[in-house]
Amino acid sequence: MPSNSHWMRRDLAAVWHPCTQMKDHESMPLIPIRRGDGIWLEDYCGKRYLDAVSSWWTNIFGHCNPRINERIKQQVDQLEHVMLAGFTHAPVVELSERLLQLCPKGLARVFYADNGSAGIEVALKMSHHYWRNIGQPQKKRFATISNGYHGETLGTMAVSDVALYTQTYEALLMDCIKVPSPDCYYREHGQSWEDYSIQMFAHMQQTLEQHHHELAAVIVEPLVQGAGGMRMYHPVYLSLLRQACDEFGVHLIVDEIAMGFGRTGSMFACEQAQITPDFMVLSKALTGGYLPLAAVLTTEQVYQAFYADYASMKAFLHSHTYTANPLACAAALASLDIFAEDDVIVRNQLLAQEMGKATAHLVDHPHVAEVRQTGMVLAIEMVQDKASKKPFPWQERRGLRVYEHALEQGALLRPLGNVVYFIPPYIITPEQIHWLAEVATVGIDKAVN
Ligand SMILES: *Cc1c(COP(=O)(O)O)cnc(C)c1O
């Protein structure tokens, strides 16, 4: 039977991997995965890895989930794909209806794309196009908060602010306004998240006052800045942002790609601020982690600004070839069924508590600046100096040592720089959470020495 090294050799002769310095694989083995089973991934030598990061934050109900598998199998024998211009199919109709039932009140239409970045591009284009259609073409800029992440295409990189991914391409990016983030990691000692988030909103208020005439939209990740290191802020920031965007006539785009579908403790993160964005973008866990798909939800007001005779040239002539692929929609429907049948959001509260308990001891660790949590996201920030929060030099790649230790132990715990985090599938057990915390603790001890 072909082994790990067999597939590794063939892979490295042909494949170029995402977000990877390929030379790293001279010393770090690539891991060929033969099968998935619930929370476990199994390689060709039979070694198993607990998927503590839900395979890049997508997989919420386990690998090869029988209920999702069954639904996709039924769909593939019925219809694998049809273009969505001029045609439709049951899975996309049902999915749209169900998303509109679940999402914050006031969102009334669903547009689809085939990955998260493409979904953000749709929201950006649609926002500016809306203003054009109602006679305000000067509203063409976007504002965002620092340390945000919205994808890898040129448009989404322009509204992102994680230097590691965007700096190289700066010459290619449109000019956006970056407002200091409410990231509570930087709050004063003893200050509450709420206080700090309100304080930091002053920057946003000022930006909106100065630039609203030229701004199409503000775009943010709600509550947690994922790729920026799982940095967190209080829902009050979103409430203030909604009010201010209304006051100044600027759209609010909420990027729920990573945090939607229960990750923050509510079905959608913006529920915690009781707001309705003008655009809400979903992807990642939308299909339970099975297939690429993105949904852009917007209001009837936006939709109506495009609804006119063809010759008025107001239509949104944007498409992706695989828009709303039926297999992906079927996976999404199966995933939504699981949410409904298993009372997932309520059960997650217990798991989230368990994640907090299992890592509480790390708060006192001499090289941990912060253990923070929002629902089913828990992050541990390793630093060189606890008091000043001075980070380890990035060249030392301390996080990577935690990653390697975890792999040895049988856990997939891929950090973001020096931030070790758990974003597990919701099928994780309390025992597995405690085991994972042990693995992380030993890994961190090894990494900081
Ligand atoms: C992953 C992510 C994206 C990009 O989605 P892709 O499917 O990888 O293009 C956008 N925004 C956020 C918040 C994300 O986490």
GROMACS .gro file of C-alpha atoms and ligand atoms in nm:
model
  464
    1MET     CA    1   0.000   0.000   0.000
    2PRO     CA    2   0.138   0.347  -0.084
    3SER     CA    3   0.279   0.515   0.225
    4ASN     CA    4   0.306   0.874   0.342
    5SER     CA    5   0.647   0.912   0.178
    6HIS     CA    6   0.517   0.781  -0.155
    7TRP     CA    7   0.251   1.055  -0.178
    8MET     CA    8   0.483   1.316  -0.032
    9ARG     CA    9   0.741   1.251  -0.304
   10ARG     CA   10   0.490   1.265  -0.587
   11ASP     CA   11   0.324   1.572  -0.440
   12LEU     CA   12   0.643   1.771  -0.403
   13ALA     CA   13   0.728   1.704  -0.767
   14ALA     CA   14   0.399   1.846  -0.895
   15VAL     CA   15   0.198   2.051  -0.643
   16TRP     CA   16   0.248   2.411  -0.524
   17HIS     CA   17   0.078   2.450  -0.185
   18PRO     CA   18  -0.119   2.748  -0.055
   19CYS     CA   19   0.027   2.985   0.204
   20THR     CA   20   0.351   2.785   0.210
   21GLN     CA   21   0.721   2.847   0.157
   22MET     CA   22   0.774   2.523  -0.034
   23LYS     CA   23   1.137   2.503   0.082
   24ASP     CA   24   1.006   2.442   0.436
   25HIS     CA   25   0.914   2.093   0.319
   26GLU     CA   26   1.281   2.004   0.290
   27SER     CA   27   1.273   1.973   0.669
   28MET     CA   28   0.904   1.960   0.756
   29PRO     CA   29   0.715   1.659   0.628
   30LEU     CA   30   0.401   1.712   0.427
   31ILE     CA   31   0.116   1.500   0.563
   32PRO     CA   32  -0.086   1.306   0.306
   33ILE     CA   33  -0.433   1.237   0.444
   34ARG     CA   34  -0.600   0.915   0.339
   35ARG     CA   35  -0.934   0.953   0.511
   36GLY     CA   36  -1.138   1.165   0.747
   37ASP     CA   37  -1.360   1.033   1.022
   38GLY     CA   38  -1.543   1.278   1.246
   39ILE     CA   39  -1.292   1.498   1.422
   40TRP     CA   40  -1.004   1.279   1.303
   41LEU     CA   41  -0.783   1.290   0.995
   42GLU     CA   42  -0.582   0.978   0.918
   43ASP     CA   43  -0.260   0.961   0.716
   44TYR     CA   44  -0.128   0.676   0.500
   45CYS     CA   45   0.059   0.522   0.791
   46GLY     CA   46  -0.260   0.503   0.997
   47LYS     CA   47  -0.163   0.789   1.229
   48ARG     CA   48  -0.457   1.006   1.336
   49TYR     CA   49  -0.472   1.382   1.392
   50LEU     CA   50  -0.745   1.562   1.584
   51ASP     CA   51  -0.853   1.851   1.359
   52ALA     CA   52  -0.848   2.131   1.618
   53VAL     CA   53  -0.871   2.408   1.355
   54SER     CA   54  -1.161   2.257   1.159
   55SER     CA   55  -0.944   2.241   0.844
   56TRP     CA   56  -0.909   2.618   0.810
   57TRP     CA   57  -1.229   2.692   1.006
   58THR     CA   58  -1.466   2.516   0.770
   59ASN     CA   59  -1.553   2.178   0.916
   60ILE     CA   60  -1.814   2.206   1.190
   61PHE     CA   61  -1.975   1.861   1.200
   62GLY     CA   62  -1.680   1.633   1.136
   63HIS     CA   63  -1.518   1.480   0.831
   64CYS     CA   64  -1.729   1.236   0.630
   65ASN     CA   65  -2.038   1.322   0.829
   66PRO     CA   66  -2.293   1.054   0.733
   67ARG     CA   67  -2.583   1.300   0.711
   68ILE     CA   68  -2.400   1.542   0.482
   69ASN     CA   69  -2.252   1.259   0.276
   70GLU     CA   70  -2.597   1.111   0.216
   71ARG     CA   71  -2.744   1.441   0.100
   72ILE     CA   72  -2.459   1.500  -0.146
   73LYS     CA   73  -2.492   1.144  -0.280
   74GLN     CA   74  -2.863   1.197  -0.344
   75GLN     CA   75  -2.794   1.527  -0.517
   76VAL     CA   76  -2.516   1.399  -0.739
   77ASP     CA   77  -2.748   1.139  -0.891
   78GLN     CA   78  -3.008   1.410  -0.955
   79LEU     CA   79  -2.812   1.711  -1.086
   80GLU     CA   80  -2.443   1.790  -1.041
   81HIS     CA   81  -2.444   2.141  -1.187
   82VAL     CA   82  -2.630   2.383  -1.405
   83MET     CA   83  -2.548   2.747  -1.475
   84LEU     CA   84  -2.751   2.984  -1.257
   85ALA     CA   85  -2.818   3.254  -1.518
   86GLY     CA   86  -3.156   3.180  -1.672
   87PHE     CA   87  -3.182   2.854  -1.475
   88THR     CA   88  -3.244   2.751  -1.119
   89HIS     CA   89  -3.266   2.436  -0.905
   90ALA     CA   90  -3.429   2.321  -0.585
   91PRO     CA   91  -3.116   2.328  -0.365
   92VAL     CA   92  -3.043   2.697  -0.434
   93VAL     CA   93  -3.407   2.798  -0.381
   94GLU     CA   94  -3.435   2.608  -0.054
   95LEU     CA   95  -3.098   2.729   0.071
   96SER     CA   96  -3.185   3.092  -0.003
   97GLU     CA   97  -3.517   3.063   0.178
   98ARG     CA   98  -3.354   2.904   0.479
   99LEU     CA   99  -3.067   3.153   0.502
  100LEU     CA  100  -3.317   3.438   0.490
  101GLN     CA  101  -3.514   3.279   0.775
  102LEU     CA  102  -3.203   3.239   0.988
  103CYS     CA  103  -3.024   3.569   0.923
  104PRO     CA  104  -3.084   3.905   1.094
  105LYS     CA  105  -3.419   4.064   1.003
  106GLY     CA  106  -3.414   4.293   0.700
  107LEU     CA  107  -3.192   4.088   0.470
  108ALA     CA  108  -3.408   3.981   0.180
  109ARG     CA  109  -3.198   3.859  -0.115
  110VAL     CA  110  -2.913   3.613  -0.160
  111PHE     CA  111  -2.645   3.633  -0.429
  112TYR     CA  112  -2.392   3.350  -0.459
  113ALA     CA  113  -2.023   3.316  -0.536
  114ASP     CA  114  -1.794   3.016  -0.520
  115ASN     CA  115  -1.548   3.113  -0.245
  116GLY     CA  116  -1.513   3.365   0.034
  117SER     CA  117  -1.291   3.617  -0.146
  118ALA     CA  118  -1.527   3.618  -0.443
  119GLY     CA  119  -1.818   3.677  -0.204
  120ILE     CA  120  -1.644   3.985  -0.060
  121GLU     CA  121  -1.574   4.112  -0.412
  122VAL     CA  122  -1.946   4.080  -0.482
  123ALA     CA  123  -2.035   4.287  -0.174
  124LEU     CA  124  -1.779   4.559  -0.258
  125LYS     CA  125  -1.890   4.585  -0.621
  126MET     CA  126  -2.258   4.572  -0.532
  127SER     CA  127  -2.219   4.846  -0.273
  128HIS     CA  128  -2.051   5.091  -0.511
  129HIS     CA  129  -2.287   4.991  -0.793
  130TYR     CA  130  -2.585   5.065  -0.568
  131TRP     CA  131  -2.462   5.421  -0.512
  132ARG     CA  132  -2.404   5.466  -0.887
  133ASN     CA  133  -2.751   5.339  -0.965
  134ILE     CA  134  -2.909   5.593  -0.731
  135GLY     CA  135  -2.700   5.879  -0.871
  136GLN     CA  136  -2.409   5.900  -0.626
  137PRO     CA  137  -2.113   5.763  -0.826
  138GLN     CA  138  -1.866   5.955  -0.607
  139LYS     CA  139  -1.925   5.699  -0.329
  140LYS     CA  140  -1.650   5.464  -0.437
  141ARG     CA  141  -1.410   5.422  -0.145
  142PHE     CA  142  -1.408   5.167   0.134
  143ALA     CA  143  -1.310   5.199   0.498
  144THR     CA  144  -1.202   4.912   0.720
  145ILE     CA  145  -1.032   4.846   1.051
  146SER     CA  146  -0.663   4.766   1.092
  147ASN     CA  147  -0.551   4.404   1.117
  148GLY     CA  148  -0.858   4.288   0.923
  149TYR     CA  149  -0.866   4.005   0.672
  150HIS     CA  150  -1.112   3.960   0.387
  151GLY     CA  151  -0.940   3.736   0.135
  152GLU     CA  152  -0.663   3.701  -0.119
  153THR     CA  153  -0.788   3.859  -0.441
  154LEU     CA  154  -0.675   4.212  -0.527
  155GLY     CA  155  -0.999   4.377  -0.415
  156THR     CA  156  -1.018   4.185  -0.088
  157MET     CA  157  -0.648   4.240  -0.013
  158ALA     CA  158  -0.707   4.613  -0.054
  159VAL     CA  159  -0.959   4.608   0.231
  160SER     CA  160  -0.741   4.371   0.436
  161ASP     CA  161  -0.457   4.474   0.664
  162VAL     CA  162  -0.250   4.170   0.758
  163ALA     CA  163   0.091   4.278   0.627
  164LEU     CA  164   0.220   3.923   0.586
  165TYR     CA  165  -0.033   3.863   0.309
  166THR     CA  166  -0.082   4.209   0.158
  167GLN     CA  167   0.241   4.410   0.180
  168THR     CA  168   0.409   4.246  -0.119
  169TYR     CA  169   0.122   4.344  -0.346
  170GLU     CA  170   0.063   4.695  -0.214
  171ALA     CA  171   0.148   4.854  -0.550
  172LEU     CA  172  -0.149   4.672  -0.702
  173LEU     CA  173  -0.415   4.760  -0.444
  174MET     CA  174  -0.689   5.025  -0.446
  175ASP     CA  175  -0.662   5.296  -0.188
  176CYS     CA  176  -0.875   5.228   0.121
  177ILE     CA  177  -0.911   5.399   0.456
  178LYS     CA  178  -0.773   5.197   0.750
  179VAL     CA  179  -0.913   5.288   1.089
  180PRO     CA  180  -0.743   5.166   1.411
  181SER     CA  181  -0.902   4.838   1.522
  182PRO     CA  182  -1.095   4.795   1.849
  183ASP     CA  183  -0.874   4.486   1.908
  184CYS     CA  184  -0.899   4.449   2.287
  185TYR     CA  185  -0.554   4.294   2.318
  186TYR     CA  186  -0.431   4.654   2.342
  187ARG     CA  187  -0.670   4.774   2.612
  188GLU     CA  188  -0.529   4.918   2.934
  189HIS     CA  189  -0.478   4.682   3.225
  190GLY     CA  190  -0.811   4.652   3.404
  191GLN     CA  191  -1.011   4.812   3.123
  192SER     CA  192  -1.315   4.618   3.000
  193TRP     CA  193  -1.358   4.502   2.639
  194GLU     CA  194  -1.670   4.715   2.620
  195ASP     CA  195  -1.496   5.030   2.740
  196TYR     CA  196  -1.205   4.985   2.503
  197SER     CA  197  -1.428   4.909   2.205
  198ILE     CA  198  -1.631   5.225   2.271
  199GLN     CA  199  -1.312   5.428   2.310
  200MET     CA  200  -1.171   5.299   1.981
  201PHE     CA  201  -1.494   5.377   1.799
  202ALA     CA  202  -1.400   5.747   1.811
  203HIS     CA  203  -1.158   5.682   1.521
  204MET     CA  204  -1.435   5.532   1.312
  205GLN     CA  205  -1.672   5.814   1.398
  206GLN     CA  206  -1.413   6.066   1.280
  207THR     CA  207  -1.347   5.877   0.956
  208LEU     CA  208  -1.718   5.865   0.877
  209GLU     CA  209  -1.759   6.235   0.952
  210GLN     CA  210  -1.469   6.325   0.723
  211HIS     CA  211  -1.519   6.081   0.438
  212HIS     CA  212  -1.885   5.975   0.423
  213HIS     CA  213  -1.944   6.165   0.098
  214GLU     CA  214  -1.692   5.943  -0.085
  215LEU     CA  215  -1.745   5.620   0.109
  216ALA     CA  216  -1.950   5.336  -0.036
  217ALA     CA  217  -1.912   5.106   0.264
  218VAL     CA  218  -1.731   5.011   0.580
  219ILE     CA  219  -1.628   4.645   0.592
  220VAL     CA  220  -1.543   4.455   0.913
  221GLU     CA  221  -1.504   4.107   1.052
  222PRO     CA  222  -1.757   4.084   1.337
  223LEU     CA  223  -1.624   4.028   1.694
  224VAL     CA  224  -1.314   3.828   1.596
  225GLN     CA  225  -1.037   3.923   1.352
  226GLY     CA  226  -0.949   3.572   1.242
  227ALA     CA  227  -0.640   3.569   1.019
  228GLY     CA  228  -0.515   3.874   1.209
  229GLY     CA  229  -0.449   3.644   1.507
  230MET     CA  230  -0.796   3.577   1.654
  231ARG     CA  231  -0.805   3.928   1.800
  232MET     CA  232  -1.139   4.013   1.961
  233TYR     CA  233  -1.364   4.307   2.043
  234HIS     CA  234  -1.696   4.379   2.209
  235PRO     CA  235  -2.031   4.373   2.019
  236VAL     CA  236  -2.094   4.736   2.122
  237TYR     CA  237  -1.853   4.839   1.844
  238LEU     CA  238  -2.086   4.686   1.585
  239SER     CA  239  -2.389   4.857   1.736
  240LEU     CA  240  -2.214   5.195   1.721
  241LEU     CA  241  -2.093   5.124   1.369
  242ARG     CA  242  -2.445   5.039   1.250
  243GLN     CA  243  -2.582   5.363   1.397
  244ALA     CA  244  -2.305   5.574   1.247
  245CYS     CA  245  -2.331   5.411   0.902
  246ASP     CA  246  -2.704   5.489   0.903
  247GLU     CA  247  -2.642   5.843   1.015
  248PHE     CA  248  -2.382   5.909   0.743
  249GLY     CA  249  -2.540   5.709   0.460
  250VAL     CA  250  -2.263   5.449   0.426
  251HIS     CA  251  -2.317   5.074   0.377
  252LEU     CA  252  -2.205   4.826   0.640
  253ILE     CA  253  -2.055   4.503   0.506
  254VAL     CA  254  -2.017   4.236   0.773
  255ASP     CA  255  -1.777   3.956   0.675
  256GLU     CA  256  -1.913   3.652   0.860
  257ILE     CA  257  -1.712   3.413   0.643
  258ALA     CA  258  -1.512   3.279   0.938
  259MET     CA  259  -1.738   3.363   1.230
  260GLY     CA  260  -2.083   3.274   1.093
  261PHE     CA  261  -2.261   2.948   1.170
  262GLY     CA  262  -2.225   2.936   1.546
  263ARG     CA  263  -1.853   3.003   1.582
  264THR     CA  264  -1.889   3.301   1.816
  265GLY     CA  265  -2.168   3.151   2.025
  266SER     CA  266  -2.464   3.279   1.821
  267MET     CA  267  -2.565   3.162   1.474
  268PHE     CA  268  -2.422   3.483   1.327
  269ALA     CA  269  -2.182   3.710   1.514
  270CYS     CA  270  -2.374   4.029   1.435
  271GLU     CA  271  -2.674   3.892   1.630
  272GLN     CA  272  -2.479   3.972   1.945
  273ALA     CA  273  -2.496   4.340   1.855
  274GLN     CA  274  -2.857   4.307   1.738
  275ILE     CA  275  -2.777   4.467   1.406
  276THR     CA  276  -2.860   4.401   1.043
  277PRO     CA  277  -2.578   4.479   0.801
  278ASP     CA  278  -2.646   4.599   0.446
  279PHE     CA  279  -2.436   4.308   0.323
  280MET     CA  280  -2.358   3.990   0.512
  281VAL     CA  281  -2.109   3.753   0.353
  282LEU     CA  282  -2.100   3.381   0.438
  283SER     CA  283  -1.869   3.101   0.327
  284LYS     CA  284  -1.630   2.860   0.505
  285ALA     CA  285  -1.869   2.664   0.734
  286LEU     CA  286  -2.169   2.733   0.508
  287THR     CA  287  -2.136   2.387   0.351
  288GLY     CA  288  -2.027   2.221   0.675
  289GLY     CA  289  -1.672   2.235   0.538
  290TYR     CA  290  -1.746   2.019   0.235
  291LEU     CA  291  -1.749   2.235  -0.076
  292PRO     CA  292  -1.662   2.590  -0.178
  293LEU     CA  293  -1.961   2.824  -0.175
  294ALA     CA  294  -2.028   3.182  -0.065
  295ALA     CA  295  -2.352   3.368  -0.006
  296VAL     CA  296  -2.394   3.746  -0.005
  297LEU     CA  297  -2.713   3.851   0.170
  298THR     CA  298  -2.847   4.200   0.118
  299THR     CA  299  -3.156   4.415   0.167
  300GLU     CA  300  -3.459   4.473  -0.052
  301GLN     CA  301  -3.351   4.837  -0.080
  302VAL     CA  302  -3.023   4.739  -0.244
  303TYR     CA  303  -3.196   4.484  -0.468
  304GLN     CA  304  -3.453   4.736  -0.588
  305ALA     CA  305  -3.182   4.984  -0.694
  306PHE     CA  306  -3.076   4.729  -0.958
  307TYR     CA  307  -3.427   4.626  -1.066
  308ALA     CA  308  -3.512   4.815  -1.384
  309ASP     CA  309  -3.552   4.784  -1.761
  310TYR     CA  310  -3.248   4.623  -1.919
  311ALA     CA  311  -3.162   4.932  -2.123
  312SER     CA  312  -3.116   5.135  -1.804
  313MET     CA  313  -2.791   4.937  -1.756
  314LYS     CA  314  -2.850   4.899  -1.385
  315ALA     CA  315  -2.820   4.519  -1.365
  316PHE     CA  316  -2.548   4.350  -1.161
  317LEU     CA  317  -2.372   4.171  -1.446
  318HIS     CA  318  -2.140   3.973  -1.222
  319SER     CA  319  -2.107   3.597  -1.231
  320HIS     CA  320  -1.889   3.310  -1.128
  321THR     CA  321  -1.902   2.995  -1.338
  322TYR     CA  322  -1.989   2.769  -1.046
  323THR     CA  323  -2.235   3.012  -0.882
  324ALA     CA  324  -2.452   2.818  -0.633
  325ASN     CA  325  -2.336   2.474  -0.742
  326PRO     CA  326  -2.615   2.227  -0.651
  327LEU     CA  327  -2.383   1.985  -0.469
  328ALA     CA  328  -2.249   2.268  -0.252
  329CYS     CA  329  -2.604   2.392  -0.184
  330ALA     CA  330  -2.708   2.037  -0.088
  331ALA     CA  331  -2.419   2.014   0.159
  332ALA     CA  332  -2.524   2.350   0.305
  333LEU     CA  333  -2.883   2.230   0.345
  334ALA     CA  334  -2.766   1.916   0.523
  335SER     CA  335  -2.552   2.127   0.754
  336LEU     CA  336  -2.849   2.355   0.835
  337ASP     CA  337  -3.057   2.044   0.911
  338ILE     CA  338  -2.798   1.939   1.168
  339PHE     CA  339  -2.815   2.283   1.332
  340ALA     CA  340  -3.192   2.250   1.357
  341GLU     CA  341  -3.211   1.887   1.468
  342ASP     CA  342  -2.925   1.882   1.718
  343ASP     CA  343  -2.972   2.216   1.893
  344VAL     CA  344  -2.609   2.290   1.816
  345ILE     CA  345  -2.587   2.651   1.939
  346VAL     CA  346  -2.707   2.554   2.289
  347ARG     CA  347  -2.479   2.251   2.313
  348ASN     CA  348  -2.183   2.464   2.205
  349GLN     CA  349  -2.222   2.678   2.517
  350LEU     CA  350  -2.108   2.383   2.728
  351LEU     CA  351  -1.818   2.306   2.496
  352ALA     CA  352  -1.711   2.672   2.502
  353GLN     CA  353  -1.711   2.667   2.883
  354GLU     CA  354  -1.501   2.353   2.873
  355MET     CA  355  -1.250   2.521   2.638
  356GLY     CA  356  -1.218   2.808   2.885
  357LYS     CA  357  -1.172   2.578   3.184
  358ALA     CA  358  -0.917   2.355   3.011
  359THR     CA  359  -0.690   2.652   2.928
  360ALA     CA  360  -0.746   2.869   3.238
  361HIS     CA  361  -0.407   2.771   3.385
  362LEU     CA  362  -0.228   2.927   3.086
  363VAL     CA  363  -0.332   3.276   3.199
  364ASP     CA  364  -0.046   3.261   3.453
  365HIS     CA  365   0.210   3.122   3.211
  366PRO     CA  366   0.519   3.348   3.200
  367HIS     CA  367   0.515   3.357   2.817
  368VAL     CA  368   0.143   3.391   2.762
  369ALA     CA  369   0.019   3.749   2.734
  370GLU     CA  370  -0.347   3.659   2.702
  371VAL     CA  371  -0.593   3.373   2.677
  372ARG     CA  372  -0.902   3.512   2.504
  373GLN     CA  373  -1.225   3.356   2.397
  374THR     CA  374  -1.540   3.433   2.202
  375GLY     CA  375  -1.770   3.131   2.190
  376MET     CA  376  -1.602   2.843   2.007
  377VAL     CA  377  -1.285   3.042   1.936
  378LEU     CA  378  -1.011   3.028   2.196
  379ALA     CA  379  -0.670   3.189   2.141
  380ILE     CA  380  -0.347   3.186   2.339
  381GLU     CA  381  -0.100   3.466   2.265
  382MET     CA  382   0.264   3.366   2.324
  383VAL     CA  383   0.504   3.653   2.394
  384GLN     CA  384   0.867   3.703   2.483
  385ASP     CA  385   0.783   3.937   2.770
  386LYS     CA  386   0.456   3.907   2.959
  387ALA     CA  387   0.452   4.250   3.123
  388SER     CA  388   0.518   4.457   2.810
  389LYS     CA  389   0.356   4.204   2.570
  390LYS     CA  390   0.675   4.224   2.364
  391PRO     CA  391   0.638   3.959   2.094
  392PHE     CA  392   0.898   3.698   2.006
  393PRO     CA  393   1.086   3.800   1.691
  394TRP     CA  394   0.879   3.656   1.405
  395GLN     CA  395   1.188   3.499   1.246
  396GLU     CA  396   1.208   3.256   1.539
  397ARG     CA  397   0.879   3.096   1.432
  398ARG     CA  398   0.788   2.984   1.783
  399GLY     CA  399   0.433   2.899   1.680
  400LEU     CA  400   0.571   2.646   1.437
  401ARG     CA  401   0.728   2.455   1.727
  402VAL     CA  402   0.386   2.420   1.888
  403TYR     CA  403   0.253   2.297   1.555
  404GLU     CA  404   0.527   2.034   1.527
  405HIS     CA  405   0.481   1.917   1.885
  406ALA     CA  406   0.105   1.885   1.833
  407LEU     CA  407   0.149   1.686   1.512
  408GLU     CA  408   0.378   1.446   1.696
  409GLN     CA  409   0.106   1.400   1.957
  410GLY     CA  410  -0.167   1.362   1.697
  411ALA     CA  411  -0.333   1.702   1.688
  412LEU     CA  412  -0.366   1.948   1.400
  413LEU     CA  413  -0.306   2.279   1.577
  414ARG     CA  414  -0.176   2.516   1.312
  415PRO     CA  415  -0.104   2.854   1.478
  416LEU     CA  416  -0.116   3.206   1.335
  417GLY     CA  417   0.233   3.337   1.405
  418ASN     CA  418   0.266   3.317   1.783
  419VAL     CA  419  -0.105   3.274   1.844
  420VAL     CA  420  -0.209   2.918   1.925
  421TYR     CA  421  -0.583   2.875   1.885
  422PHE     CA  422  -0.862   2.621   1.898
  423ILE     CA  423  -1.144   2.642   1.643
  424PRO     CA  424  -1.265   2.283   1.672
  425PRO     CA  425  -1.555   2.112   1.498
  426TYR     CA  426  -1.866   2.125   1.718
  427ILE     CA  427  -1.858   1.747   1.759
  428ILE     CA  428  -1.552   1.771   1.985
  429THR     CA  429  -1.597   1.610   2.329
  430PRO     CA  430  -1.500   1.763   2.666
  431GLU     CA  431  -1.233   1.490   2.702
  432GLN     CA  432  -1.083   1.583   2.368
  433ILE     CA  433  -1.083   1.951   2.467
  434HIS     CA  434  -0.886   1.876   2.783
  435TRP     CA  435  -0.642   1.657   2.595
  436LEU     CA  436  -0.591   1.929   2.337
  437ALA     CA  437  -0.522   2.183   2.612
  438GLU     CA  438  -0.255   1.949   2.753
  439VAL     CA  439  -0.093   1.913   2.412
  440ALA     CA  440  -0.097   2.291   2.365
  441THR     CA  441   0.047   2.352   2.712
  442VAL     CA  442   0.342   2.119   2.661
  443GLY     CA  443   0.387   2.258   2.308
  444ILE     CA  444   0.401   2.614   2.440
  445ASP     CA  445   0.649   2.515   2.711
  446LYS     CA  446   0.874   2.363   2.448
  447ALA     CA  447   0.832   2.658   2.212
  448VAL     CA  448   0.925   2.933   2.460
  449ASN     CA  449   1.241   2.761   2.587
  450LIG     C1  450  -1.118   3.289   0.490
  450LIG     C2  451  -1.172   3.425   0.492
  450LIG     C3  452  -1.200   3.495   0.374
  450LIG     C4  453  -1.165   3.442   0.237
  450LIG     O1  454  -1.233   3.326   0.202
  450LIG     P1  455  -1.169   3.230   0.090
  450LIG     O2  456  -1.275   3.127   0.066
  450LIG     O3  457  -1.045   3.173   0.148
  450LIG     O4  458  -1.142   3.313  -0.029
  450LIG     C5  459  -1.258   3.621   0.384
  450LIG     N1  460  -1.287   3.674   0.504
  450LIG     C6  461  -1.262   3.610   0.619
  450LIG     C7  462  -1.299   3.675   0.748
  450LIG     C8  463  -1.201   3.485   0.618
  450LIG     O5  464  -1.170   3.424   0.733
   0.00000   0.00000   0.00000
